[in-house]
Amino acid sequence: MSVSGSGSSDVAGRGWGPAVGRRSFLQWSAVAGGGVGLAACTGAEEGQTAAQALAPAAPPDRTVWNACLVNCGSRCPLRFEVRDDQITRVLPDDTGDDEIGTQQIRACVRGRSIRQRIYSPERLKTPMRRVGERGAGEWEEITWEEAFDDIADNLRRVLEEYGNEAVFQAYGTGVIGGTIINSYGPYGGAIQRLMNILGGSLTYYGDYSTGCITEAMRVQYGGWTDTNSHDDWKNSELVVIFGNDPIENRMSGGGEVFVTQQTKKKHHTRVIVVDPRLSDTAQQLADEWVAIRPGTDVALIAALAHVMISEDLHDQEFLDSHCVGFDDEHLPEGVPAGSSYRAYVMGEGPDGIAKTPEWASPITGVPVATIVDLARQIGRAAGPVAVMQGWSAQRQQNGENQSRAMFTLAAMTGSIGVPGGGTGSREGAFMLSLAKPFDAIPNPVTTQISHFTWTDAIERGPEMTALNAGVRGADRLSVPIKFIWNYGGNTLVNQHSDINRTTELLRDDSLCEFIVVIENQMTVSSRYADILLPDLSNAEQMDIINQGHAGTMGYTILADKAIEPLYDCRGIYEICSEVAARMGVEREFSEGRTQEEWVEHTVEETRKTYPELPPFEELREMGVWKMVGESVIPLRDFREDPEANPLPTPSGKIEIFSEEVWGNAKRWELPEGERITAVPEYVRTTEGAEAARAYTSYPLQLINKHFKGRTHSTYGNVPWLQEAHPQRLWINPADATARGLDNDDWVRVFNDRGATLVAVKVTPRIAPGVVMLPHGAWYDPGPDGTDRAGTANILTSWHPTSLAKSNPQYSTLVELEKTTAPDLEA
């Protein structure tokens, strides 16, 4: 039978589950939510009195340990109270105490509302095949056998006709915390294991969170390099944070909120936050907020460097002994004078412009006096200075140089590799590393594209080369992407840029010929499947969980199966096993193990490294196991002896000047007007701060932020979170007044790529000329194509950054105009 993906059919994923029957929404909230609240108070069954509805619930049959697995950087234990095979309540971790290193891992509002995801009316319930145009929401119900056969037939056809490079697992981090049910393709999981057995598939380098900073770290440090853990602030004289908001981004017990708050409370370390908005971290932890225009941190740091050099406030000895290219005397052989970072800053380089505070102030929006004062605070600090950054500053068109500038400022302080200092990167944490026997099979296909350029690979794959598109492992792509696996991710549409352009591409099934989406919700990306498979939630299966980011505490969670699978859903391990059987490789895929046996095997393999980790059954009973670690201080050995402990850079040192980038600048085929630089220069960009002031059509810089009500787009359809944390566009009072706007007015936010409707929050917590829209709202187009959900990616661009080929989604220019609230029923 054919059904509509946007209707109310049980099949389409909008009906009510058979275990609970049909109820009003408020009654449903009492079942699907967590704990007792207003919904429970009004959720009496027919014939019940209010007093009966408020009576204490019957005790649970059992309490089962599980976890929240979404990509916030945390991973928090959850305890599910279960009665009659239904989760009736969600409780947090009840082990540990209130000390750093042994703290409780308390889940945030998202994890505590997980029942509304598990029992969501948008749960997918049965396999479906599209019968109309992709994205039209027209489906037919099929059996699992039909689905497996269809997938295997199309996979076999694509492999035979185009080869393994034509198969791609889309970026997905909605199930990132597990080992068997991991959705983060290049680094493991069931789909990647299956494809590796079948000869491999095209994969990607980088990711939407960290594409530019990952490349910046590779260039400057030789690879991924964290900075000191937040608990180490106790040893810092000063902490300077660029665009990092751990209080909100990593707000749960498995994140950084507890560690940062406790360390600040106990040690009173001075904290300065540089950010376009007064973030929760700036509000709660900072002694000073420096408001800056997005994408101009690299200009600010050049001006800070100018003051520090002019007043001899930098650590020249460290720069001479541990770095390459800070000054002309330490450039690689053959590089012309005037190419160093110092020459660039002091106006002795090719552009001849001294990067004074007076030069930087009109670019950054930071007053000259503030720049001078900040430079002197950093340079005159009596002890170590911890320079650190989040991942927002690098989501710009010049994001690689943004990150490299922050690394360079850290080097100028001489505080790298010492307690209280840092590398200029994002906070590290003590981590317990699980064994990964399930991911042991390597990928025979070595060709990679940037995580962000998969749409290009669909549209013009063989035109993409190492020189014009950053293809790695080969000179060029041999074929376009023809088959996509999309598991546990919403980046196929919602989290990628330029949604209008992306959906137009995906609708054309002569380009990408077959898309399999494996998901437990009717997400935006689910609408663009050819075969749509209903996945299990983590409550309906077992896995062993990678830990979160909790300072000096290491831990793992044995997430046990709490309830039987709902509806006609199946898990990713069973799905891939069935496809593997049809492809003739089931034995190689499963190795004769069930999913539970793979989990037990992973625990036993991990115990070879950590003998104190309890055996499988004991860990299953405990739920969460914790170990106390130490403060993380990266590059300590390198700091102590750079000759004996070289970095994996060509020189073995910190490369402020990159000879690799210098050479690529001559070889690469870059779009007109773009350039890459050997030192972290400020480069004007097409949708940066200076363009905003010159471009009258779209004079506002739009940035995004991570949000309490969602993790990226996960939890985006949970009613409680939508009510508690409504989508709002932040706008400065000066910009609001100029447009006649008050709090809660509705606006149309637009540029040449599209438009979205959203209510505004007028607040001085955002810099003038900047607007902020929390990312991850689920795209909801109205009859005229205008999005009605405040979806940021209707406005962002496909155009990648120059060096990392990453996503510059915070380099977006817009205008807005007052309008009326949308008719969501139209």
Tab-separated table of N, CA and C in Angstrom, residues 539-639:
chain	number	residue	atom	x	y	z
A	539	ALA	N	17.786	1.886	23.280
A	539	ALA	CA	17.079	1.211	24.373
A	539	ALA	C	16.687	-0.207	24.007
A	540	GLU	N	16.675	-0.523	22.711
A	540	GLU	CA	16.189	-1.819	22.228
A	540	GLU	C	17.313	-2.755	21.823
A	541	GLN	N	18.560	-2.409	22.167
A	541	GLN	CA	19.698	-3.257	21.820
A	541	GLN	C	20.850	-2.974	22.775
A	542	MET	N	21.875	-3.816	22.709
A	542	MET	CA	23.021	-3.708	23.604
A	542	MET	C	24.238	-3.166	22.868
A	543	ASP	N	25.048	-2.400	23.583
A	543	ASP	CA	26.351	-1.988	23.062
A	543	ASP	C	27.244	-1.570	24.219
A	544	ILE	N	28.529	-1.464	23.953
A	544	ILE	CA	29.500	-0.953	24.905
A	544	ILE	C	29.883	0.440	24.429
A	545	ILE	N	29.891	1.420	25.321
A	545	ILE	CA	29.888	2.824	24.944
A	545	ILE	C	31.240	3.477	25.211
A	546	ASN	N	31.715	4.212	24.208
A	546	ASN	CA	32.883	5.063	24.398
A	546	ASN	C	32.542	6.182	25.370
A	547	GLN	N	33.512	6.595	26.149
A	547	GLN	CA	33.256	7.601	27.165
A	547	GLN	C	33.093	8.995	26.557
A	548	GLY	N	32.663	9.894	27.395
A	548	GLY	CA	32.550	11.284	26.992
A	548	GLY	C	33.795	12.073	27.309
A	549	HIS	N	33.620	13.335	27.662
A	549	HIS	CA	34.717	14.289	27.801
A	549	HIS	C	34.600	14.902	29.182
A	550	ALA	N	35.156	14.256	30.192
A	550	ALA	CA	34.853	14.605	31.578
A	550	ALA	C	36.107	14.867	32.399
A	551	GLY	N	37.030	15.655	31.875
A	551	GLY	CA	38.205	16.055	32.636
A	551	GLY	C	39.139	14.909	32.920
A	552	THR	N	39.334	14.590	34.181
A	552	THR	CA	40.297	13.557	34.563
A	552	THR	C	39.645	12.211	34.835
A	553	MET	N	38.384	12.051	34.489
A	553	MET	CA	37.695	10.792	34.740
A	553	MET	C	37.545	9.992	33.450
A	554	GLY	N	37.997	8.738	33.478
A	554	GLY	CA	37.733	7.825	32.390
A	554	GLY	C	36.590	6.903	32.766
A	555	TYR	N	35.786	6.489	31.781
A	555	TYR	CA	34.671	5.597	32.093
A	555	TYR	C	34.177	4.907	30.829
A	556	THR	N	33.405	3.867	31.029
A	556	THR	CA	32.667	3.234	29.948
A	556	THR	C	31.321	2.782	30.486
A	557	ILE	N	30.368	2.599	29.581
A	557	ILE	CA	29.000	2.236	29.949
A	557	ILE	C	28.625	0.970	29.188
A	558	LEU	N	28.106	-0.017	29.895
A	558	LEU	CA	27.507	-1.177	29.239
A	558	LEU	C	26.023	-0.868	29.069
A	559	ALA	N	25.649	-0.420	27.882
A	559	ALA	CA	24.258	-0.050	27.606
A	559	ALA	C	23.487	-1.311	27.250
A	560	ASP	N	22.666	-1.761	28.172
A	560	ASP	CA	21.963	-3.031	28.004
A	560	ASP	C	20.627	-2.817	27.292
A	561	LYS	N	20.128	-3.882	26.732
A	561	LYS	CA	18.801	-3.855	26.107
A	561	LYS	C	17.744	-3.718	27.197
A	562	ALA	N	16.916	-2.664	27.080
A	562	ALA	CA	15.929	-2.398	28.114
A	562	ALA	C	14.549	-2.927	27.764
A	563	ILE	N	14.176	-2.855	26.483
A	563	ILE	CA	12.849	-3.289	26.039
A	563	ILE	C	12.995	-4.059	24.741
A	564	GLU	N	11.987	-4.823	24.411
A	564	GLU	CA	11.969	-5.527	23.138
A	564	GLU	C	11.776	-4.518	21.996
A	565	PRO	N	12.266	-4.819	20.796
A	565	PRO	CA	12.114	-3.891	19.668
A	565	PRO	C	10.658	-3.509	19.432
A	566	LEU	N	10.433	-2.234	19.227
A	566	LEU	CA	9.099	-1.737	18.929
A	566	LEU	C	8.755	-1.967	17.463
A	567	TYR	N	7.479	-2.120	17.199
A	567	TYR	CA	6.948	-2.182	15.836
A	567	TYR	C	7.669	-3.284	15.047
A	568	ASP	N	8.104	-2.965	13.826
A	568	ASP	CA	8.830	-3.941	13.004
A	568	ASP	C	10.242	-3.425	12.759
A	569	CYS	N	10.867	-2.915	13.828
A	569	CYS	CA	12.207	-2.318	13.704
A	569	CYS	C	13.296	-3.377	13.897
A	570	ARG	N	14.421	-3.150	13.231
A	570	ARG	CA	15.587	-4.017	13.409
A	570	ARG	C	16.838	-3.146	13.501
A	571	GLY	N	17.894	-3.692	14.118
A	571	GLY	CA	19.116	-2.944	14.354
A	571	GLY	C	20.104	-3.033	13.207
A	572	ILE	N	21.097	-2.178	13.245
A	572	ILE	CA	22.063	-2.060	12.150
A	572	ILE	C	22.889	-3.338	12.000
A	573	TYR	N	23.180	-4.022	13.101
A	573	TYR	CA	23.969	-5.256	12.987
A	573	TYR	C	23.195	-6.318	12.230
A	574	GLU	N	21.916	-6.489	12.553
A	574	GLU	CA	21.104	-7.470	11.838
A	574	GLU	C	20.920	-7.055	10.380
A	575	ILE	N	20.697	-5.768	10.133
A	575	ILE	CA	20.523	-5.279	8.759
A	575	ILE	C	21.750	-5.598	7.919
A	576	CYS	N	22.917	-5.276	8.427
A	576	CYS	CA	24.141	-5.519	7.653
A	576	CYS	C	24.429	-7.020	7.536
A	577	SER	N	24.086	-7.784	8.551
A	577	SER	CA	24.271	-9.238	8.454
A	577	SER	C	23.420	-9.822	7.330
A	578	GLU	N	22.182	-9.348	7.207
A	578	GLU	CA	21.288	-9.851	6.157
A	578	GLU	C	21.772	-9.434	4.770
A	579	VAL	N	22.239	-8.218	4.632
A	579	VAL	CA	22.783	-7.797	3.332
A	579	VAL	C	24.054	-8.575	3.036
A	580	ALA	N	24.872	-8.770	4.066
A	580	ALA	CA	26.099	-9.549	3.882
A	580	ALA	C	25.789	-10.959	3.393
A	581	ALA	N	24.739	-11.573	3.943
A	581	ALA	CA	24.360	-12.920	3.509
A	581	ALA	C	23.996	-12.931	2.035
A	582	ARG	N	23.297	-11.918	1.590
A	582	ARG	CA	22.897	-11.860	0.166
A	582	ARG	C	24.077	-11.536	-0.749
A	583	MET	N	25.106	-10.946	-0.170
A	583	MET	CA	26.320	-10.664	-0.943
A	583	MET	C	27.358	-11.777	-0.794
A	584	GLY	N	27.006	-12.830	-0.050
A	584	GLY	CA	27.889	-13.980	0.080
A	584	GLY	C	29.015	-13.827	1.079
A	585	VAL	N	28.910	-12.883	2.041
A	585	VAL	CA	30.019	-12.651	2.971
A	585	VAL	C	29.529	-12.613	4.426
A	586	GLU	N	28.420	-13.271	4.712
A	586	GLU	CA	27.874	-13.183	6.067
A	586	GLU	C	28.834	-13.749	7.101
A	587	ARG	N	29.513	-14.846	6.788
A	587	ARG	CA	30.429	-15.454	7.753
A	587	ARG	C	31.586	-14.510	8.078
A	588	GLU	N	32.122	-13.859	7.041
A	588	GLU	CA	33.210	-12.914	7.258
A	588	GLU	C	32.726	-11.722	8.082
A	589	PHE	N	31.463	-11.328	7.847
A	589	PHE	CA	30.941	-10.165	8.561
A	589	PHE	C	30.720	-10.476	10.043
A	590	SER	N	30.008	-11.540	10.348
A	590	SER	CA	29.619	-11.800	11.742
A	590	SER	C	30.673	-12.567	12.516
A	591	GLU	N	31.526	-13.311	11.816
A	591	GLU	CA	32.485	-14.214	12.448
A	591	GLU	C	31.783	-15.153	13.428
A	592	GLY	N	30.499	-15.415	13.159
A	592	GLY	CA	29.740	-16.336	13.985
A	592	GLY	C	29.253	-15.763	15.295
A	593	ARG	N	29.380	-14.456	15.486
A	593	ARG	CA	28.976	-13.827	16.743
A	593	ARG	C	27.664	-13.077	16.569
A	594	THR	N	26.877	-13.090	17.624
A	594	THR	CA	25.717	-12.210	17.713
A	594	THR	C	26.195	-10.821	18.140
A	595	GLN	N	25.289	-9.858	18.134
A	595	GLN	CA	25.651	-8.511	18.579
A	595	GLN	C	26.101	-8.527	20.035
A	596	GLU	N	25.368	-9.241	20.878
A	596	GLU	CA	25.761	-9.319	22.286
A	596	GLU	C	27.131	-9.964	22.434
A	597	GLU	N	27.415	-10.976	21.637
A	597	GLU	CA	28.728	-11.634	21.729
A	597	GLU	C	29.841	-10.708	21.256
A	598	TRP	N	29.568	-9.846	20.275
A	598	TRP	CA	30.571	-8.846	19.883
A	598	TRP	C	30.833	-7.865	21.023
A	599	VAL	N	29.786	-7.488	21.743
A	599	VAL	CA	29.961	-6.587	22.874
A	599	VAL	C	30.814	-7.258	23.948
A	600	GLU	N	30.507	-8.513	24.248
A	600	GLU	CA	31.289	-9.237	25.247
A	600	GLU	C	32.742	-9.371	24.798
A	601	HIS	N	32.953	-9.653	23.518
A	601	HIS	CA	34.314	-9.775	22.978
A	601	HIS	C	35.062	-8.454	23.118
A	602	THR	N	34.384	-7.342	22.856
A	602	THR	CA	35.020	-6.028	22.977
A	602	THR	C	35.429	-5.755	24.417
A	603	VAL	N	34.567	-6.128	25.368
A	603	VAL	CA	34.907	-5.934	26.777
A	603	VAL	C	36.146	-6.744	27.136
A	604	GLU	N	36.184	-8.000	26.726
A	604	GLU	CA	37.320	-8.855	27.083
A	604	GLU	C	38.608	-8.378	26.409
A	605	GLU	N	38.529	-7.895	25.178
A	605	GLU	CA	39.718	-7.349	24.519
A	605	GLU	C	40.193	-6.071	25.216
A	606	THR	N	39.252	-5.255	25.682
A	606	THR	CA	39.619	-4.025	26.386
A	606	THR	C	40.278	-4.336	27.715
A	607	ARG	N	39.897	-5.425	28.359
A	607	ARG	CA	40.472	-5.805	29.652
A	607	ARG	C	41.950	-6.180	29.534
A	608	LYS	N	42.422	-6.456	28.313
A	608	LYS	CA	43.848	-6.714	28.120
A	608	LYS	C	44.665	-5.441	28.364
A	609	THR	N	44.059	-4.292	28.090
A	609	THR	CA	44.710	-3.004	28.347
A	609	THR	C	44.400	-2.501	29.745
A	610	TYR	N	43.158	-2.726	30.191
A	610	TYR	CA	42.719	-2.272	31.513
A	610	TYR	C	42.250	-3.497	32.309
A	611	PRO	N	43.171	-4.231	32.935
A	611	PRO	CA	42.778	-5.463	33.655
A	611	PRO	C	41.771	-5.203	34.774
A	612	GLU	N	41.747	-3.957	35.273
A	612	GLU	CA	40.815	-3.646	36.358
A	612	GLU	C	39.382	-3.480	35.873
A	613	LEU	N	39.166	-3.370	34.567
A	613	LEU	CA	37.817	-3.305	34.035
A	613	LEU	C	37.081	-4.594	34.366
A	614	PRO	N	35.887	-4.519	34.928
A	614	PRO	CA	35.176	-5.748	35.319
A	614	PRO	C	34.850	-6.621	34.109
A	615	PRO	N	34.738	-7.927	34.302
A	615	PRO	CA	34.296	-8.819	33.232
A	615	PRO	C	32.895	-8.449	32.757
A	616	PHE	N	32.517	-8.992	31.623
A	616	PHE	CA	31.296	-8.602	30.932
A	616	PHE	C	30.068	-8.629	31.826
A	617	GLU	N	29.776	-9.752	32.469
A	617	GLU	CA	28.555	-9.867	33.256
A	617	GLU	C	28.558	-8.929	34.455
A	618	GLU	N	29.722	-8.766	35.061
A	618	GLU	CA	29.824	-7.849	36.201
A	618	GLU	C	29.632	-6.401	35.736
A	619	LEU	N	30.229	-6.044	34.595
A	619	LEU	CA	30.055	-4.709	34.045
A	619	LEU	C	28.599	-4.463	33.658
A	620	ARG	N	27.965	-5.498	33.160
A	620	ARG	CA	26.549	-5.387	32.782
A	620	ARG	C	25.693	-5.054	33.995
A	621	GLU	N	26.031	-5.633	35.127
A	621	GLU	CA	25.289	-5.350	36.356
A	621	GLU	C	25.606	-3.943	36.871
A	622	MET	N	26.886	-3.540	36.783
A	622	MET	CA	27.287	-2.214	37.267
A	622	MET	C	26.728	-1.094	36.394
A	623	GLY	N	26.718	-1.313	35.091
A	623	GLY	CA	26.248	-0.295	34.159
A	623	GLY	C	27.334	0.651	33.732
A	624	VAL	N	27.939	1.370	34.667
A	624	VAL	CA	29.009	2.310	34.349
A	624	VAL	C	30.217	1.995	35.230
A	625	TRP	N	31.398	2.025	34.596
A	625	TRP	CA	32.653	1.794	35.323
A	625	TRP	C	33.552	3.003	35.126
A	626	LYS	N	34.103	3.513	36.216
A	626	LYS	CA	34.890	4.738	36.178
A	626	LYS	C	36.305	4.483	36.681
A	627	MET	N	37.246	5.256	36.161
A	627	MET	CA	38.611	5.225	36.656
A	627	MET	C	39.134	6.651	36.744
A	628	VAL	N	39.967	6.910	37.732
A	628	VAL	CA	40.524	8.241	37.939
A	628	VAL	C	41.806	8.368	37.129
A	629	GLY	N	41.881	9.421	36.327
A	629	GLY	CA	43.075	9.676	35.532
A	629	GLY	C	43.795	10.926	35.992
A	630	GLU	N	44.613	11.468	35.095
A	630	GLU	CA	45.412	12.644	35.409
A	630	GLU	C	45.048	13.794	34.488
A	631	SER	N	45.457	14.989	34.874
A	631	SER	CA	45.290	16.137	33.996
A	631	SER	C	46.012	15.885	32.682
A	632	VAL	N	45.407	16.351	31.601
A	632	VAL	CA	46.002	16.191	30.271
A	632	VAL	C	46.847	17.413	29.963
A	633	ILE	N	48.121	17.189	29.649
A	633	ILE	CA	49.034	18.278	29.286
A	633	ILE	C	49.759	17.849	28.012
A	634	PRO	N	49.166	18.102	26.852
A	634	PRO	CA	49.782	17.660	25.597
A	634	PRO	C	51.140	18.319	25.338
A	635	LEU	N	51.985	17.586	24.635
A	635	LEU	CA	53.306	18.037	24.175
A	635	LEU	C	54.291	18.287	25.322
A	636	ARG	N	54.048	17.664	26.468
A	636	ARG	CA	54.973	17.859	27.591
A	636	ARG	C	56.354	17.306	27.257
A	637	ASP	N	56.424	16.123	26.665
A	637	ASP	CA	57.721	15.545	26.299
A	637	ASP	C	58.424	16.391	25.239
A	638	PHE	N	57.665	16.860	24.265
A	638	PHE	CA	58.243	17.725	23.232
A	638	PHE	C	58.787	19.004	23.847
A	639	ARG	N	58.066	19.565	24.782
A	639	ARG	CA	58.518	20.794	25.442
A	639	ARG	C	59.842	20.551	26.168
